CSV table of C-alpha atoms and ligand atoms in Angstrom, one decimal:
chain,number,residue,atom,x,y,z
A,540,MET,CA,-18.7,24.8,-12.1
A,541,ALA,CA,-16.2,27.2,-13.5
A,542,THR,CA,-12.6,26.7,-12.4
A,543,ARG,CA,-10.2,29.5,-13.2
A,544,THR,CA,-6.6,29.2,-12.3
A,545,LEU,CA,-4.9,32.2,-10.8
A,546,SER,CA,-1.7,32.6,-12.6
A,547,LEU,CA,0.4,33.6,-9.7
A,548,LEU,CA,3.5,35.3,-10.7
A,549,PRO,CA,2.2,38.2,-12.7
A,550,HIS,CA,-0.1,38.9,-9.7
A,551,LEU,CA,2.4,38.6,-7.0
A,552,PHE,CA,3.6,42.1,-6.9
A,553,SER,CA,0.3,43.9,-7.0
A,554,LEU,CA,-1.3,41.5,-4.6
A,555,ALA,CA,1.6,41.7,-2.2
A,556,LEU,CA,0.8,45.3,-1.7
A,557,LEU,CA,-2.7,44.4,-0.7
A,558,ILE,CA,-2.3,41.3,1.3
A,559,CYS,CA,0.7,41.1,3.5
A,560,ILE,CA,0.9,39.2,6.7
A,561,SER,CA,2.6,41.4,9.1
A,562,LEU,CA,5.2,38.8,10.1
A,563,THR,CA,7.8,41.4,11.0
A,564,GLN,CA,6.1,43.2,13.9
A,565,GLY,CA,8.3,44.0,16.8
A,566,LEU,CA,8.7,41.5,19.6
A,567,ASN,CA,5.6,41.2,21.6
A,568,PRO,CA,6.3,41.6,25.4
A,569,LYS,CA,4.2,38.5,25.8
A,570,CYS,CA,7.0,36.6,24.1
A,571,ASP,CA,9.0,36.7,27.2
A,572,ILE,CA,6.7,34.5,29.3
A,573,SER,CA,8.8,31.8,30.9
A,574,ASP,CA,8.1,28.2,30.8
A,575,GLN,CA,6.9,26.7,34.0
A,576,GLY,CA,6.5,23.2,35.6
A,577,SER,CA,6.5,20.8,32.6
A,578,THR,CA,4.8,23.1,30.2
A,579,LEU,CA,6.6,24.8,27.4
A,580,GLN,CA,5.3,27.8,25.4
A,581,VAL,CA,4.9,26.8,21.8
A,582,PHE,CA,5.2,29.3,19.0
A,583,HIS,CA,4.8,29.3,15.3
A,584,VAL,CA,8.1,29.8,13.4
A,585,SER,CA,6.5,32.7,11.5
A,586,SER,CA,4.8,34.2,14.6
A,587,PRO,CA,5.7,37.7,15.8
A,588,CYS,CA,7.5,36.0,18.7
A,589,SER,CA,9.8,33.9,16.5
A,590,PRO,CA,13.3,35.0,15.7
A,591,PHE,CA,13.0,32.7,12.7
A,592,ARG,CA,10.2,34.7,11.1
A,593,PRO,CA,11.1,35.9,7.6
A,594,SER,CA,13.1,39.2,7.7
A,595,GLU,CA,11.2,40.4,4.6
A,596,PRO,CA,7.5,40.4,4.9
A,597,LEU,CA,6.3,37.6,2.6
A,598,SER,CA,3.1,38.1,0.6
A,599,TRP,CA,0.3,35.8,1.5
A,600,GLU,CA,0.8,33.8,-1.7
A,601,GLU,CA,4.5,33.5,-1.1
A,602,SER,CA,4.1,32.2,2.4
A,603,VAL,CA,1.3,29.8,1.4
A,604,LEU,CA,3.4,28.5,-1.5
A,605,GLN,CA,6.5,28.1,0.7
A,606,MET,CA,4.5,26.1,3.3
A,607,GLN,CA,3.1,23.9,0.5
A,608,ALA,CA,6.6,23.3,-0.9
A,609,LYS,CA,7.8,22.2,2.6
A,610,ASP,CA,4.9,20.0,3.0
A,611,GLN,CA,5.5,18.4,-0.4
A,612,ALA,CA,9.1,17.5,0.7
A,613,ARG,CA,7.8,16.1,4.0
A,614,LEU,CA,5.2,14.0,2.3
A,615,GLN,CA,7.8,12.6,0.0
A,616,TYR,CA,9.9,11.7,3.0
A,617,PHE,CA,6.9,9.9,4.7
A,618,SER,CA,6.3,8.1,1.5
A,619,SER,CA,9.9,6.9,1.2
A,620,LEU,CA,9.7,5.7,4.8
A,621,VAL,CA,6.9,3.4,4.2
A,622,ALA,CA,7.7,2.2,0.7
A,623,GLY,CA,9.4,-0.8,2.1
A,624,ARG,CA,13.0,0.4,2.2
A,625,LYS,CA,15.3,-0.4,5.0
A,626,SER,CA,14.3,1.9,7.8
A,627,PHE,CA,16.1,2.8,11.0
A,628,VAL,CA,14.2,3.9,14.1
A,629,PRO,CA,16.9,5.6,16.1
A,630,ILE,CA,17.9,9.1,17.0
A,631,ALA,CA,17.8,10.2,13.4
A,632,SER,CA,15.0,8.2,12.1
A,633,GLY,CA,15.9,6.9,8.7
A,634,ARG,CA,18.6,8.1,6.4
A,635,GLN,CA,16.9,11.5,5.8
A,636,ILE,CA,15.4,14.0,8.2
A,637,ILE,CA,12.9,16.2,6.7
A,638,GLN,CA,12.3,18.9,9.1
A,639,SER,CA,9.5,21.5,8.6
A,640,PRO,CA,10.1,23.4,11.7
A,641,THR,CA,6.7,24.8,12.0
A,642,TYR,CA,6.5,25.1,15.8
A,643,ILE,CA,9.3,25.8,18.1
A,644,VAL,CA,9.9,25.5,21.8
A,645,ARG,CA,12.7,26.7,24.2
A,646,ALA,CA,15.1,24.3,25.8
A,647,LYS,CA,18.2,24.8,27.8
A,648,ILE,CA,21.2,22.5,27.3
A,649,GLY,CA,24.4,22.1,29.3
A,650,THR,CA,26.0,23.4,32.6
A,651,PRO,CA,25.8,26.4,32.7
A,652,ALA,CA,22.7,26.3,30.7
A,653,GLN,CA,22.6,27.6,27.1
A,654,THR,CA,19.2,28.4,25.6
A,655,PHE,CA,18.0,27.0,22.3
A,656,LEU,CA,14.9,27.0,20.2
A,657,LEU,CA,14.1,23.6,19.0
A,658,ALA,CA,11.7,22.6,16.3
A,659,MET,CA,9.0,20.3,17.6
A,660,ASP,CA,8.3,17.3,15.4
A,661,THR,CA,5.9,14.4,16.3
A,662,SER,CA,7.0,12.3,13.3
A,663,ASN,CA,10.7,12.2,14.2
A,664,ASP,CA,12.7,10.6,17.0
A,665,ALA,CA,15.7,12.8,16.2
A,666,ALA,CA,17.3,15.2,18.7
A,667,TRP,CA,20.1,17.3,17.4
A,668,VAL,CA,21.7,20.7,17.8
A,669,PRO,CA,24.4,22.5,15.7
A,670,CYS,CA,27.5,22.5,17.9
A,671,THR,CA,30.3,24.9,18.0
A,672,GLY,CA,32.9,24.5,15.3
A,673,CYS,CA,30.2,23.1,13.1
A,674,LEU,CA,31.3,23.6,9.5
A,675,GLY,CA,28.4,24.9,7.3
A,676,CYS,CA,25.9,25.4,10.1
A,677,SER,CA,24.1,28.8,9.9
A,678,SER,CA,23.4,29.9,13.4
A,679,SER,CA,22.7,29.1,17.1
A,680,PHE,CA,25.5,26.9,18.1
A,681,PHE,CA,25.7,24.9,21.2
A,682,ALA,CA,29.1,25.5,22.8
A,683,SER,CA,29.9,22.1,24.0
A,684,ASP,CA,33.3,23.0,25.2
A,685,LYS,CA,31.7,25.6,27.6
A,686,SER,CA,29.5,22.9,29.2
A,687,THR,CA,31.0,21.0,32.2
A,688,SER,CA,28.4,18.2,31.9
A,689,PHE,CA,28.9,17.6,28.2
A,690,LYS,CA,30.2,14.3,27.0
A,691,THR,CA,30.8,12.7,23.6
A,692,LEU,CA,29.6,9.1,23.6
A,693,GLY,CA,32.1,6.4,22.7
A,694,CYS,CA,31.6,3.6,20.2
A,695,GLN,CA,31.1,1.2,23.0
A,696,ALA,CA,28.0,3.0,24.4
A,697,PRO,CA,24.9,1.0,24.0
A,698,GLN,CA,23.1,4.1,22.4
A,699,CYS,CA,25.6,4.0,19.6
A,700,LYS,CA,23.9,0.8,18.3
A,701,GLN,CA,20.7,2.9,17.9
A,702,VAL,CA,22.0,5.4,15.4
A,703,PRO,CA,22.0,4.9,11.7
A,704,ARG,CA,25.3,3.5,10.3
A,705,PRO,CA,27.5,4.7,13.3
A,706,THR,CA,31.2,5.1,12.6
A,707,CYS,CA,34.0,5.2,15.0
A,708,SER,CA,36.4,8.1,14.7
A,709,ALA,CA,38.9,8.7,17.4
A,710,SER,CA,36.7,6.4,19.5
A,711,ALA,CA,33.8,8.9,19.3
A,712,CYS,CA,30.4,7.4,18.1
A,713,SER,CA,29.6,9.5,14.9
A,714,PHE,CA,26.9,9.2,12.3
A,715,ASN,CA,26.0,10.8,9.0
A,716,LEU,CA,22.5,11.7,7.7
A,717,THR,CA,21.2,13.3,4.6
A,718,TYR,CA,18.7,16.1,4.7
A,719,GLY,CA,17.4,17.0,1.3
A,720,ALA,CA,20.4,18.0,-0.8
A,721,SER,CA,22.4,18.4,2.4
A,722,SER,CA,24.3,16.0,4.6
A,723,ILE,CA,24.9,16.1,8.3
A,724,ALA,CA,27.7,14.6,10.3
A,725,ALA,CA,27.2,14.4,14.0
A,726,ASN,CA,28.8,13.0,17.2
A,727,LEU,CA,26.5,11.1,19.5
A,728,SER,CA,26.6,13.2,22.7
A,729,GLN,CA,25.2,13.6,26.1
A,730,ASP,CA,24.4,16.5,28.3
A,731,ASN,CA,21.6,17.8,30.6
A,732,ILE,CA,18.7,19.3,28.9
A,733,THR,CA,16.2,21.4,30.8
A,734,LEU,CA,12.6,21.7,29.6
A,735,ALA,CA,10.6,24.3,31.5
A,736,ASP,CA,11.5,23.4,35.1
A,737,ASP,CA,12.5,19.8,34.5
A,738,SER,CA,16.2,18.9,34.3
A,739,ILE,CA,17.0,15.8,32.4
A,740,PRO,CA,20.5,14.7,33.0
A,741,TYR,CA,22.5,12.5,30.5
A,742,TYR,CA,20.3,13.3,27.6
A,743,THR,CA,21.5,11.7,24.3
A,744,PHE,CA,21.4,13.8,21.2
A,745,GLY,CA,23.4,14.5,18.0
A,746,CYS,CA,25.9,17.2,18.1
A,747,ILE,CA,26.2,18.4,14.5
A,748,GLN,CA,29.8,18.8,13.5
A,749,LYS,CA,29.5,19.4,9.8
A,750,THR,CA,26.8,20.1,7.2
A,751,THR,CA,27.1,20.5,3.5
A,752,GLY,CA,24.6,22.1,1.1
A,753,SER,CA,22.2,24.8,2.0
A,754,SER,CA,19.0,23.1,3.2
A,755,VAL,CA,20.0,22.5,6.8
A,756,PRO,CA,17.7,24.5,9.1
A,757,PRO,CA,19.1,26.6,11.8
A,758,GLN,CA,17.3,25.1,14.8
A,759,GLY,CA,17.9,22.0,16.6
A,760,LEU,CA,15.2,19.3,16.6
A,761,LEU,CA,13.1,18.0,19.4
A,762,GLY,CA,11.6,14.8,18.1
A,763,LEU,CA,8.5,13.7,19.9
A,764,GLY,CA,8.3,10.3,18.1
A,765,ARG,CA,8.4,7.2,20.2
A,766,GLY,CA,11.5,5.3,19.0
A,767,PRO,CA,14.3,4.1,21.3
A,768,LEU,CA,16.4,7.2,21.5
A,769,SER,CA,13.5,9.7,21.4
A,770,LEU,CA,12.8,12.2,24.1
A,771,LEU,CA,9.9,10.0,25.2
A,772,SER,CA,12.0,6.9,25.6
A,773,GLN,CA,14.7,8.8,27.4
A,774,THR,CA,12.3,10.5,29.9
A,775,HIS,CA,10.0,7.6,30.4
A,776,ASN,CA,10.2,7.8,34.2
A,777,LEU,CA,9.6,11.5,34.3
A,778,TYR,CA,6.9,11.9,31.6
A,779,LYS,CA,5.5,8.4,31.2
A,780,SER,CA,5.5,8.8,27.4
A,781,THR,CA,2.6,11.3,27.7
A,782,PHE,CA,2.4,14.8,26.3
A,783,SER,CA,-0.2,17.1,24.8
A,784,TYR,CA,0.0,20.3,22.8
A,785,CYS,CA,-2.2,23.2,21.7
A,786,LEU,CA,-0.9,24.8,18.5
A,787,PRO,CA,-1.5,28.5,18.0
A,788,SER,CA,-2.4,29.9,14.7
A,789,PHE,CA,0.7,31.4,12.8
A,790,LYS,CA,-1.0,34.7,12.7
A,791,SER,CA,-1.3,34.8,16.4
A,792,PRO,CA,0.4,37.8,18.1
A,793,ASN,CA,-0.3,36.3,21.4
A,794,PHE,CA,1.7,33.6,23.0
A,795,SER,CA,-0.5,30.9,24.5
A,796,GLY,CA,0.3,27.7,22.6
A,797,SER,CA,1.8,25.0,24.9
A,798,LEU,CA,3.5,21.7,25.0
A,799,ARG,CA,2.7,19.9,28.2
A,800,LEU,CA,4.9,17.0,29.1
A,801,GLY,CA,3.9,14.2,31.4
A,802,THR,CA,0.7,13.1,32.9
A,803,VAL,CA,0.2,16.1,35.3
A,804,GLY,CA,-2.3,18.7,34.2
A,805,GLN,CA,-3.6,16.8,31.3
A,806,PRO,CA,-7.3,17.2,30.4
A,807,ILE,CA,-9.5,14.6,32.1
A,808,ARG,CA,-12.6,15.0,30.1
A,809,ILE,CA,-11.3,14.3,26.6
A,810,LYS,CA,-12.4,11.8,24.0
A,811,TYR,CA,-9.9,9.3,22.8
A,812,THR,CA,-9.3,7.1,19.7
A,813,PRO,CA,-6.7,4.3,19.6
A,814,LEU,CA,-3.2,4.9,18.2
A,815,LEU,CA,-2.1,2.3,15.8
A,816,LYS,CA,1.5,1.1,15.4
A,817,ASN,CA,3.2,0.5,12.1
A,818,PRO,CA,6.4,-1.5,12.9
A,819,ARG,CA,7.9,-0.4,9.7
A,820,ARG,CA,7.6,3.2,10.8
A,821,SER,CA,7.4,3.1,14.5
A,822,SER,CA,7.7,6.8,15.2
A,823,LEU,CA,4.7,7.9,13.1
A,824,TYR,CA,1.4,8.3,15.0
A,825,TYR,CA,-1.2,6.4,13.0
A,826,VAL,CA,-4.9,6.7,13.8
A,827,LYS,CA,-7.9,5.0,12.3
A,828,LEU,CA,-9.8,7.5,10.2
A,829,VAL,CA,-13.1,5.8,9.4
A,830,ALA,CA,-15.2,8.5,7.7
A,831,ILE,CA,-15.4,12.2,7.0
A,832,ARG,CA,-18.4,14.3,7.4
A,833,VAL,CA,-19.0,17.5,5.4
A,834,GLY,CA,-21.8,19.5,7.1
A,835,ARG,CA,-24.2,16.8,8.1
A,836,LYS,CA,-23.3,14.4,5.3
A,837,VAL,CA,-20.8,11.6,5.6
A,838,VAL,CA,-19.2,11.6,2.2
A,839,ASP,CA,-18.7,8.6,0.1
A,840,ILE,CA,-15.1,7.4,0.3
A,841,PRO,CA,-13.9,4.0,-0.9
A,842,PRO,CA,-12.8,2.1,2.2
A,843,SER,CA,-9.4,1.4,0.6
A,844,ALA,CA,-8.6,5.1,0.7
A,845,LEU,CA,-8.7,5.1,4.5
A,846,ALA,CA,-7.6,1.6,5.3
A,847,PHE,CA,-4.5,1.0,7.6
A,848,ASN,CA,-1.9,-1.2,5.9
A,849,PRO,CA,1.4,-1.5,7.7
A,850,THR,CA,3.1,-3.1,4.6
A,851,THR,CA,2.3,-0.3,2.1
A,852,GLY,CA,2.2,2.4,4.8
A,853,ALA,CA,-1.4,3.3,3.9
A,854,GLY,CA,-3.6,4.8,6.5
A,855,THR,CA,-3.7,8.1,8.4
A,856,VAL,CA,-1.2,9.8,10.6
A,857,ILE,CA,-1.4,12.8,12.8
A,858,ASP,CA,1.6,15.1,12.3
A,859,SER,CA,2.8,18.4,13.9
A,860,GLY,CA,5.2,19.3,11.0
A,861,THR,CA,3.0,19.2,8.0
A,862,VAL,CA,1.0,22.4,7.6
A,863,PHE,CA,-2.0,21.5,5.4
A,864,THR,CA,-3.9,18.2,5.6
A,865,ARG,CA,-3.5,15.8,2.7
A,866,LEU,CA,-5.9,13.2,1.9
A,867,VAL,CA,-5.4,10.4,-0.8
A,868,GLU,CA,-7.1,11.4,-4.0
A,869,PRO,CA,-10.5,9.7,-3.8
A,870,ALA,CA,-11.0,10.9,-0.2
A,871,TYR,CA,-10.0,14.4,-1.0
A,872,VAL,CA,-12.2,14.6,-4.1
A,873,ALA,CA,-15.2,13.4,-2.1
A,874,VAL,CA,-14.6,16.0,0.6
A,875,ARG,CA,-13.9,18.8,-1.8
A,876,ASN,CA,-16.9,18.2,-4.0
A,877,GLU,CA,-19.3,18.2,-1.0
A,878,PHE,CA,-17.6,21.3,0.3
A,879,ARG,CA,-18.0,23.0,-3.0
A,880,ARG,CA,-21.6,21.9,-3.2
A,881,ARG,CA,-22.4,23.5,0.2
A,882,VAL,CA,-20.5,26.7,-0.4
A,883,LYS,CA,-22.8,27.4,-3.4
A,884,ASN,CA,-20.5,29.7,-5.0
A,885,ALA,CA,-19.7,28.7,-8.5
A,886,ASN,CA,-16.6,30.7,-9.0
A,887,VAL,CA,-14.0,28.3,-7.7
A,888,ILE,CA,-10.4,29.4,-8.4
A,889,SER,CA,-7.2,27.7,-7.5
A,890,LEU,CA,-4.1,28.9,-5.8
A,891,GLY,CA,-0.9,26.9,-5.8
A,892,GLY,CA,-1.8,23.5,-4.6
A,893,PHE,CA,-5.2,24.5,-3.4
A,894,ASP,CA,-8.0,23.8,-5.8
A,895,THR,CA,-10.9,25.2,-3.9
A,896,CYS,CA,-10.6,28.9,-3.4
A,897,TYR,CA,-13.0,31.8,-3.7
A,898,SER,CA,-12.8,35.5,-4.1
A,899,GLY,CA,-14.3,37.2,-1.1
A,900,SER,CA,-15.4,35.4,2.1
A,901,ILE,CA,-17.5,32.4,2.2
A,902,VAL,CA,-19.5,30.4,4.8
A,903,ALA,CA,-17.8,27.1,5.2
A,904,PRO,CA,-19.5,23.9,6.3
A,905,THR,CA,-17.9,22.1,9.2
A,906,ILE,CA,-15.7,19.1,8.3
A,907,THR,CA,-15.5,16.3,10.8
A,908,PHE,CA,-12.9,13.6,10.9
A,909,MET,CA,-14.5,10.5,12.4
A,910,PHE,CA,-12.5,8.1,14.4
A,911,PRO,CA,-13.6,5.2,16.7
A,912,GLY,CA,-14.5,7.0,19.9
A,913,LEU,CA,-13.8,10.5,18.7
A,914,ASN,CA,-15.2,13.0,16.2
A,915,MET,CA,-12.8,15.8,15.4
A,916,SER,CA,-14.9,18.8,14.2
A,917,LEU,CA,-13.2,21.5,12.2
A,918,ALA,CA,-14.7,25.0,12.0
A,919,ALA,CA,-13.7,27.8,9.7
A,920,ASP,CA,-10.5,28.7,11.5
A,921,ASN,CA,-9.2,25.1,10.9
A,922,LEU,CA,-10.5,25.0,7.3
A,923,LEU,CA,-10.0,28.3,5.6
A,924,ILE,CA,-6.9,30.2,4.9
A,925,HIS,CA,-7.7,33.8,4.1
A,926,SER,CA,-5.7,36.5,2.6
A,927,THR,CA,-5.4,39.3,5.2
A,928,ALA,CA,-7.5,41.7,3.2
A,929,GLY,CA,-10.2,38.9,2.9
A,930,SER,CA,-10.0,38.9,-0.8
A,931,ILE,CA,-9.3,35.2,-1.2
A,932,SER,CA,-10.3,32.2,0.9
A,933,CYS,CA,-9.1,28.6,0.2
A,934,LEU,CA,-10.0,25.2,1.7
A,935,ALA,CA,-6.7,24.5,3.4
A,936,MET,CA,-6.4,20.8,2.3
A,937,ALA,CA,-5.2,19.1,-0.8
A,938,ALA,CA,-4.9,15.7,-2.4
A,939,ALA,CA,-1.8,13.7,-1.6
A,940,PRO,CA,0.9,14.4,-4.1
A,941,ASP,CA,0.6,11.9,-7.0
A,942,ASN,CA,4.2,12.0,-8.1
A,943,VAL,CA,5.0,9.8,-5.1
A,944,ASN,CA,3.3,6.5,-4.3
A,945,SER,CA,1.2,8.2,-1.8
A,946,VAL,CA,-1.1,6.2,0.2
A,947,LEU,CA,-0.9,8.2,3.4
A,948,ASN,CA,-3.5,10.7,4.8
A,949,VAL,CA,-1.8,13.2,6.9
A,950,ILE,CA,-3.8,15.3,9.5
A,951,ALA,CA,-1.7,18.4,9.6
A,952,ASN,CA,-1.1,21.2,12.1
A,953,MET,CA,-3.4,23.9,10.6
A,954,GLN,CA,-6.3,21.4,11.2
A,955,GLN,CA,-5.0,20.8,14.8
A,956,GLN,CA,-4.7,24.4,15.7
A,957,ASN,CA,-6.8,25.4,18.7
A,958,HIS,CA,-7.3,21.8,19.9
A,959,ARG,CA,-5.6,20.1,22.7
A,960,VAL,CA,-4.1,17.0,21.3
A,961,LEU,CA,-3.0,14.4,23.8
A,962,PHE,CA,-0.6,11.6,23.1
A,963,ASP,CA,-1.0,8.8,25.7
A,964,ILE,CA,1.5,6.2,24.5
A,965,PRO,CA,1.2,3.7,27.5
A,966,ASN,CA,-2.5,3.4,26.8
A,967,SER,CA,-2.0,3.7,23.0
A,968,ARG,CA,-4.5,6.4,22.5
A,969,LEU,CA,-4.9,9.9,21.2
A,970,GLY,CA,-7.2,12.5,22.8
A,971,VAL,CA,-8.5,15.6,21.1
A,972,SER,CA,-10.6,18.4,22.5
A,973,ARG,CA,-11.3,21.9,21.4
A,974,GLU,CA,-9.2,24.5,23.3
A,975,ARG,CA,-8.5,28.1,22.2
A,976,CYS,CA,-4.8,28.8,22.4
A,977,THR,CA,-4.5,31.5,19.8
B,1775,NAG,C1,23.7,18.5,35.0
B,1775,NAG,O1,23.7,17.3,35.5
B,1775,NAG,C2,24.8,17.1,36.5
B,1775,NAG,C3,24.8,15.6,36.9
B,1775,NAG,O2,23.4,15.2,37.2
B,1775,NAG,C4,24.5,18.0,37.7
B,1775,NAG,O3,25.5,17.9,38.6
B,1775,NAG,C5,24.4,19.4,37.2
B,1775,NAG,O4,24.0,20.3,38.2
B,1775,NAG,C6,23.4,19.5,36.1
B,1775,NAG,N1,23.3,20.9,35.6
B,1775,NAG,C7,22.2,21.6,35.4
B,1775,NAG,C8,22.4,22.9,34.7
B,1775,NAG,O5,21.1,21.1,35.7
B,1776,NAG,C1,33.3,14.9,17.4
B,1776,NAG,O1,34.1,13.8,17.1
B,1776,NAG,C2,35.4,14.1,16.4
B,1776,NAG,C3,36.0,12.8,16.1
B,1776,NAG,O2,35.2,12.0,15.4
B,1776,NAG,C4,36.2,15.0,17.3
B,1776,NAG,O3,37.3,15.4,16.5
B,1776,NAG,C5,35.4,16.2,17.7
B,1776,NAG,O4,36.2,16.9,18.5
B,1776,NAG,C6,34.2,15.8,18.3
B,1776,NAG,N1,33.5,16.9,18.7
B,1776,NAG,C7,33.0,17.2,20.0
B,1776,NAG,C8,32.3,18.4,20.2
B,1776,NAG,O5,33.1,16.4,20.9
B,1777,NAG,C1,30.5,11.3,7.3
B,1777,NAG,O1,30.8,12.6,7.0
B,1777,NAG,C2,32.2,13.0,7.3
B,1777,NAG,C3,32.3,14.5,7.1
B,1777,NAG,O2,31.7,14.9,6.0
B,1777,NAG,C4,33.1,12.1,6.4
B,1777,NAG,O3,34.4,12.5,6.7
B,1777,NAG,C5,32.9,10.7,6.7
B,1777,NAG,O4,33.7,9.9,5.8
B,1777,NAG,C6,31.4,10.3,6.5
B,1777,NAG,N1,31.2,9.0,7.0
B,1777,NAG,C7,30.4,8.1,6.4
B,1777,NAG,C8,30.2,6.7,7.0
B,1777,NAG,O5,29.8,8.4,5.3
B,1778,NAG,C1,-4.3,38.9,22.3
B,1778,NAG,O1,-4.3,39.3,23.7
B,1778,NAG,C2,-4.9,40.5,23.9
B,1778,NAG,C3,-4.9,40.9,25.4
B,1778,NAG,O2,-4.9,39.7,26.2
B,1778,NAG,C4,-6.4,40.5,23.4
B,1778,NAG,O3,-7.1,41.8,23.7
B,1778,NAG,C5,-6.4,40.2,22.0
B,1778,NAG,O4,-7.7,40.0,21.5
B,1778,NAG,C6,-5.7,38.9,21.7
B,1778,NAG,N1,-5.6,38.7,20.2
B,1778,NAG,C7,-5.9,37.5,19.7
B,1778,NAG,C8,-5.8,37.5,18.2
B,1778,NAG,O5,-6.3,36.6,20.3
B,1779,NAG,C1,-19.7,11.0,15.8
B,1779,NAG,O1,-20.7,11.4,15.0
B,1779,NAG,C2,-21.7,10.5,14.6
B,1779,NAG,C3,-22.8,11.1,13.8
B,1779,NAG,O2,-22.3,11.6,12.6
B,1779,NAG,C4,-22.3,9.8,15.8
B,1779,NAG,O3,-23.1,8.7,15.4
B,1779,NAG,C5,-21.2,9.2,16.7
B,1779,NAG,O4,-21.8,8.7,17.9
B,1779,NAG,C6,-20.2,10.3,17.0
B,1779,NAG,N1,-19.1,9.7,17.8
B,1779,NAG,C7,-18.7,10.1,19.0
B,1779,NAG,C8,-17.6,9.4,19.6
B,1779,NAG,O5,-19.2,11.2,19.5
């Protein structure tokens, strides 16, 4: 099988002319749909509806490589969490937040309400917004002084014990975090937050006062992890620690992804698999991946590549913030080899971190992740990333990075798109069913 590596940079300019994603279309009128009940519209950060879409149209390669680079940072972060270091499980999970704000939702904070776009992240408990006066923040400030219901929590507040390394300055409960090469200093604060039609009084979050470095993202963060200060813990009476989402494709001009909070309106006929808990990393959603089928063949993967081990952190998590699924090396190689065998096109090329790409279009076999109680079948829209002109198609998965002690399989958001994914924490189970939301 001939493997040819596309040397990217020399080709970027000419290819960019051919295969641009039209990320900079005007705002679609559909973007103004308001959130209703307990359901929030979810949109991709690069979608035509997103104010965070790149201002310059990126070439297809550039956007793919950028997403891969963010994934890499996120995977390193996961790896550091489970490598046995001291871990915190509070509002800002751990000493670092890696935020790949792939999907965003609207929230209102304060009285009168100020509207924000928050990044949705299932692997983080953190909730924070850049506040007015923040030194070093780039945009969208929450004007805490304009909100009559805003309050900074004191050092004596019980929540102050749940943040990492809290400090007391002028009796306010403050804490510091590092984010990549940046640092964040925040006050632990409380205000009402309104999600769709639900108003949540006394919501506890971090009000960012200062950041250094350039890697702090502009949005606030809506962590959907399950730690003590997470949204789920703070709204347990309202939402019963239950939510589901359907993630639209990043190319979607339409606006029909959703985050549904609470038990009302959740699918009834859906298959479930148990969620596993890793006490060392309590906010990650582990599942038990037992096998992977490519076409009709269950591929041969050493059991150790899929085994759950809370001590080393090994196993499989489902994550909304990683873009492309990563499998530990032996699992990935088995899947990729069978995939290549079935595609029957010997001209395999690579692109960035993807090693199974083809010129022109291909017919992909279905890949099925098999869990106890649930098979999650992925068709072409979840498996292939295409250049817009159709000149290159890649299998949108990769081996876990080998420069970190990586033992974790991550089922990422591209593979979850157009599925309803239901997190039922009280019953410790995850439901998945096919649903078009693109
Ligand atoms: C915020 O909460 C306070 C106290 O519950 C309430 O009086 C106020 O109306 C709320 N504001 C909004 C915008 O919901
Ligand atoms: C955050 O806390 C500091 C003291 O640590 C205080 O000077 C500042 O005003 C606080 N900010 C807000 C928005 O409450
Ligand atoms: C947190 O950051 C602030 C502002 O950068 C700094 O003044 C303070 O000393 C830091 N506190 C800790 C505990 O690192
Ligand atoms: C978007 O919605 C319009 C009108 O509802 C429909 O005609 C079009 O096919 C949709 N596009 C996609 C990519 O789903
Ligand atoms: C998953 O697929 C396998 C066949 O490959 C089948 O034996 C099993 O019953 C399926 N599981 C569920 C829950 O449908």
